[in-house]
mmCIF file of C-alpha atoms in Angstrom:
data_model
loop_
_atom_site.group_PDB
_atom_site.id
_atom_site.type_symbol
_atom_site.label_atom_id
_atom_site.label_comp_id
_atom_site.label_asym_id
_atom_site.label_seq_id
_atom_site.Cartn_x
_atom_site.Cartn_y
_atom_site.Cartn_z
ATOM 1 C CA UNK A 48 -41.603 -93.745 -4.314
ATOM 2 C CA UNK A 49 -45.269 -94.781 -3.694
ATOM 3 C CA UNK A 50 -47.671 -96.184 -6.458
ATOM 4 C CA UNK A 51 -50.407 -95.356 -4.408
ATOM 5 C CA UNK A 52 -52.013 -91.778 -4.211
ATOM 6 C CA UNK A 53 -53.838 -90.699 -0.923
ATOM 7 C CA UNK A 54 -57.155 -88.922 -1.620
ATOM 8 C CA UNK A 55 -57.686 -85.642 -0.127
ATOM 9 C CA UNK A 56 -59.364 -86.044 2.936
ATOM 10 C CA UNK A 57 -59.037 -89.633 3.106
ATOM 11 C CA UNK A 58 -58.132 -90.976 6.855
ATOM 12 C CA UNK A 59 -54.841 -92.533 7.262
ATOM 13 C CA UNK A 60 -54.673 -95.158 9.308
ATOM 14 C CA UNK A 61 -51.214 -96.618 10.849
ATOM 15 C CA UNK A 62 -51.286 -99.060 13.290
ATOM 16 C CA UNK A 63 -49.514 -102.405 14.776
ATOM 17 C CA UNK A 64 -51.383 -105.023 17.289
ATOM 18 C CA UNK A 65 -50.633 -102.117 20.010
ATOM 19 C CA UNK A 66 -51.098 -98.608 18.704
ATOM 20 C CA UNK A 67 -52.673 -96.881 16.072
ATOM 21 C CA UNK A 68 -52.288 -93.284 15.126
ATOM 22 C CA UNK A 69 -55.352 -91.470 12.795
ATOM 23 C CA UNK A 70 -53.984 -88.891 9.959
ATOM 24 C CA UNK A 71 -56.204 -87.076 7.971
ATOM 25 C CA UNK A 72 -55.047 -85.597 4.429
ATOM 26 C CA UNK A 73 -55.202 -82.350 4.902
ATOM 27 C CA UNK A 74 -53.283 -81.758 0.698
ATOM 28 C CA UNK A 75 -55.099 -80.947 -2.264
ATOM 29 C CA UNK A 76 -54.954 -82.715 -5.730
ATOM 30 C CA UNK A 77 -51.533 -84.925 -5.645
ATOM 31 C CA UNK A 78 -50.237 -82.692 -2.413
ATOM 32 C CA UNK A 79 -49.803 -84.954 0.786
ATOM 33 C CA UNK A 80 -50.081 -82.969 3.694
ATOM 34 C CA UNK A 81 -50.840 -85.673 6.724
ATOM 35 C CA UNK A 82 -51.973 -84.140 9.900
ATOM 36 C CA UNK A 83 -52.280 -86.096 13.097
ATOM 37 C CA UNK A 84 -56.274 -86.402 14.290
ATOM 38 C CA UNK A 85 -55.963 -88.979 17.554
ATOM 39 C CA UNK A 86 -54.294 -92.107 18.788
ATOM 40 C CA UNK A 87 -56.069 -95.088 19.567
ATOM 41 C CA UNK A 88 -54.497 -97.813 22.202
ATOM 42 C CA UNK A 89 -56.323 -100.880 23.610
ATOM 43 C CA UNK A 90 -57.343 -98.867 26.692
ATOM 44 C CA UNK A 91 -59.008 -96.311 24.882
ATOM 45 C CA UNK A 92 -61.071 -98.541 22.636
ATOM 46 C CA UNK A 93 -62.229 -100.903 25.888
ATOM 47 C CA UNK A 94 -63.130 -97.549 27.354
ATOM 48 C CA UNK A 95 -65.537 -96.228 24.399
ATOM 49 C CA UNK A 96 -67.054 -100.091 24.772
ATOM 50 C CA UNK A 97 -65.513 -102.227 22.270
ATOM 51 C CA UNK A 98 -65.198 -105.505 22.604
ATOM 52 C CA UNK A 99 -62.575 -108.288 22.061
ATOM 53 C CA UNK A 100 -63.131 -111.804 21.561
ATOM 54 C CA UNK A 101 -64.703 -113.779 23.773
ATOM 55 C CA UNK A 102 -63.984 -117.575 24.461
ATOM 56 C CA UNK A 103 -60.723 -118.856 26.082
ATOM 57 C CA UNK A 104 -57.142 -118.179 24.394
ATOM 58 C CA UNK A 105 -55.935 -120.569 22.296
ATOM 59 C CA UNK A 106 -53.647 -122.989 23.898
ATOM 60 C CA UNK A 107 -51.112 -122.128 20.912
ATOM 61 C CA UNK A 108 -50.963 -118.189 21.142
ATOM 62 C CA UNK A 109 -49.035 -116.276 24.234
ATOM 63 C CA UNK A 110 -51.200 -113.143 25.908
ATOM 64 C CA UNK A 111 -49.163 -110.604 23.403
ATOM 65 C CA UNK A 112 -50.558 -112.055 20.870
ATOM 66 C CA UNK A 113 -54.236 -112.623 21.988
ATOM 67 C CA UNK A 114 -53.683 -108.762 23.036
ATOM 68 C CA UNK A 115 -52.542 -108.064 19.497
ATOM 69 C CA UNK A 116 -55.175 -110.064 17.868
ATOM 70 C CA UNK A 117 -57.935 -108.587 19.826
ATOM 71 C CA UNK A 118 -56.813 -104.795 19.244
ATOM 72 C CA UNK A 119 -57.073 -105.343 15.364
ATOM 73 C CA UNK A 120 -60.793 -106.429 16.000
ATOM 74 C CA UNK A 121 -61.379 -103.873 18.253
ATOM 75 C CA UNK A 122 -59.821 -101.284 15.352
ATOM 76 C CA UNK A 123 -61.801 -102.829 12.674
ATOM 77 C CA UNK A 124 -64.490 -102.652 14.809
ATOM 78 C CA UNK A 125 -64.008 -98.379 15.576
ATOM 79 C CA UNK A 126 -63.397 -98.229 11.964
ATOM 80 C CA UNK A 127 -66.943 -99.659 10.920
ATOM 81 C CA UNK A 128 -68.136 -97.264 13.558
ATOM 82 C CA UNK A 129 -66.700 -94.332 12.277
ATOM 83 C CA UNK A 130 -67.738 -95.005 8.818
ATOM 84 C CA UNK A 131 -71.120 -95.368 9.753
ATOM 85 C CA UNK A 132 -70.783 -91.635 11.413
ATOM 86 C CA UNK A 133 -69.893 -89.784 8.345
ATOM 87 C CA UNK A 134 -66.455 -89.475 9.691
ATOM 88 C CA UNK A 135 -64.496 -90.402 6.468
ATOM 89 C CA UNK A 136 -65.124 -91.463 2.913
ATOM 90 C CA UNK A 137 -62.120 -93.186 1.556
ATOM 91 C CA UNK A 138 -59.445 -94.987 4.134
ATOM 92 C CA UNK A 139 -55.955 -95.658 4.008
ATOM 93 C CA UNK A 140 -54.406 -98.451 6.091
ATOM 94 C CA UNK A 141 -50.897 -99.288 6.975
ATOM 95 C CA UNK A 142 -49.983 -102.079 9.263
ATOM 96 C CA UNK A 143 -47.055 -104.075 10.157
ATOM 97 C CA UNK A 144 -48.272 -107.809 8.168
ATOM 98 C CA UNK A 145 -49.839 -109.599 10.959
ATOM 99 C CA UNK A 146 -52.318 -106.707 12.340
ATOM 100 C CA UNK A 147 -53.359 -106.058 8.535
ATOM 101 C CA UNK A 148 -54.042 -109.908 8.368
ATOM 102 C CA UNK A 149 -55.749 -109.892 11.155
ATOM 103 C CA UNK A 150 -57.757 -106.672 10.544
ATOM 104 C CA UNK A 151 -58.560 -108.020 7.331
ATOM 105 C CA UNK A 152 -60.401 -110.748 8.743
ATOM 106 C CA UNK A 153 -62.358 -108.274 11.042
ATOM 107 C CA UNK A 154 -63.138 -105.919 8.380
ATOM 108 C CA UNK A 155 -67.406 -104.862 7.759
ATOM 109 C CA UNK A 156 -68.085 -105.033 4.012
ATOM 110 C CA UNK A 157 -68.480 -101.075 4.497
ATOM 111 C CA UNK A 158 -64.734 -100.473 5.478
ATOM 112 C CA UNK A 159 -63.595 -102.403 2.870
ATOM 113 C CA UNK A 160 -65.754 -100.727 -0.236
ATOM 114 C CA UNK A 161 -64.007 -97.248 1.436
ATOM 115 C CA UNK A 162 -60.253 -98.379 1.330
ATOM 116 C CA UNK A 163 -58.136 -96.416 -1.383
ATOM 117 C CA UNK A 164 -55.497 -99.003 -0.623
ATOM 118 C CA UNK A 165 -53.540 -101.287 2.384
ATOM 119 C CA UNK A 166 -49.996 -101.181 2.865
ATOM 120 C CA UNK A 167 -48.243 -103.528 4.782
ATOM 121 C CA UNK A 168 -45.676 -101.821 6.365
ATOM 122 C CA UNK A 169 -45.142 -100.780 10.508
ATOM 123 C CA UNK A 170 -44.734 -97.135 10.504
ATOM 124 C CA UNK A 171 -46.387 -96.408 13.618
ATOM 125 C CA UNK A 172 -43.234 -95.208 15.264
ATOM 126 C CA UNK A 173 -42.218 -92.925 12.749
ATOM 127 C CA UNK A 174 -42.624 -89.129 12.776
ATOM 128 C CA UNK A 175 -45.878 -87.968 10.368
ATOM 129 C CA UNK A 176 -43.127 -86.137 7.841
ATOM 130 C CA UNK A 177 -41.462 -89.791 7.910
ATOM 131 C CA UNK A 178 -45.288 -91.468 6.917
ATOM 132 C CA UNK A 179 -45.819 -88.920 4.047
ATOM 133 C CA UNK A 180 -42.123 -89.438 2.545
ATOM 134 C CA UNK A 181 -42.555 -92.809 2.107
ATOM 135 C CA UNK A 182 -45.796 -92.719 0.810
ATOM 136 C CA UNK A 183 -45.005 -89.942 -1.621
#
């Protein structure tokens, strides 16, 4: 059982450092009814223009993980965006531990003030009526 309570039309965001998947409570009151809006992958970030780090990779960290690393800044990034456009008021997020670190470090002032909570969990590949049983 979940402490947290999602707002009614808060967006839900679930992601890991290769996927994310935008849900939208669609319930009223204490009713969680998630419905799917759009998934986001690398590609389709690059495409709308956002950008990942620049410099050289760290001798340290493999290509998955640069990949990873800048995915959750191009999210963060999309996510100060879409705040800025009206497009939600209050945000969930879910990620598996190291994208929410990451992200975290990415996040605008903005985003933050919006979030009704984190969760650090990976549910990205489970089914939307998997996502709202565990957060009910």
């Amino acid at each position: 059982m979940s402490k947290h309570t999602v707002p009614p039309d808060a967006l839900v965001v679930v992601a890991d450092g290769a996927k994310a998947i935008l849900l939208r409570n669609a319930g009223t009151g204490s009713d969680l009814s998630l419905k799917e809006e759009r998934r986001i992958t690398p590609k389709s970030l690059s495409a709308e223009g956002s950008q990942g780090p620049s410099g050289s990779r760290p001798g340290d960290q493999t290509v998955h993980q640069t990949e990873e690393a800048t995915f959750a800044k191009q999210l963060a990034d999309a996510l100060y965006a879409m705040r800025h456009r009206g497009d939600y008021k209050q945000l969930v997020l879910i990620a598996d531990p190291q994208t929410l670190g990451q992200m975290r470090e990415c996040l605008h002032k903005e985003v933050e003030a919006s979030m009704a909570f984190t969760l650090s969990k990976d549910y990205t590949n489970q089914s939307v009526a998997d996502i709202e049983k565990a957060l009910a």
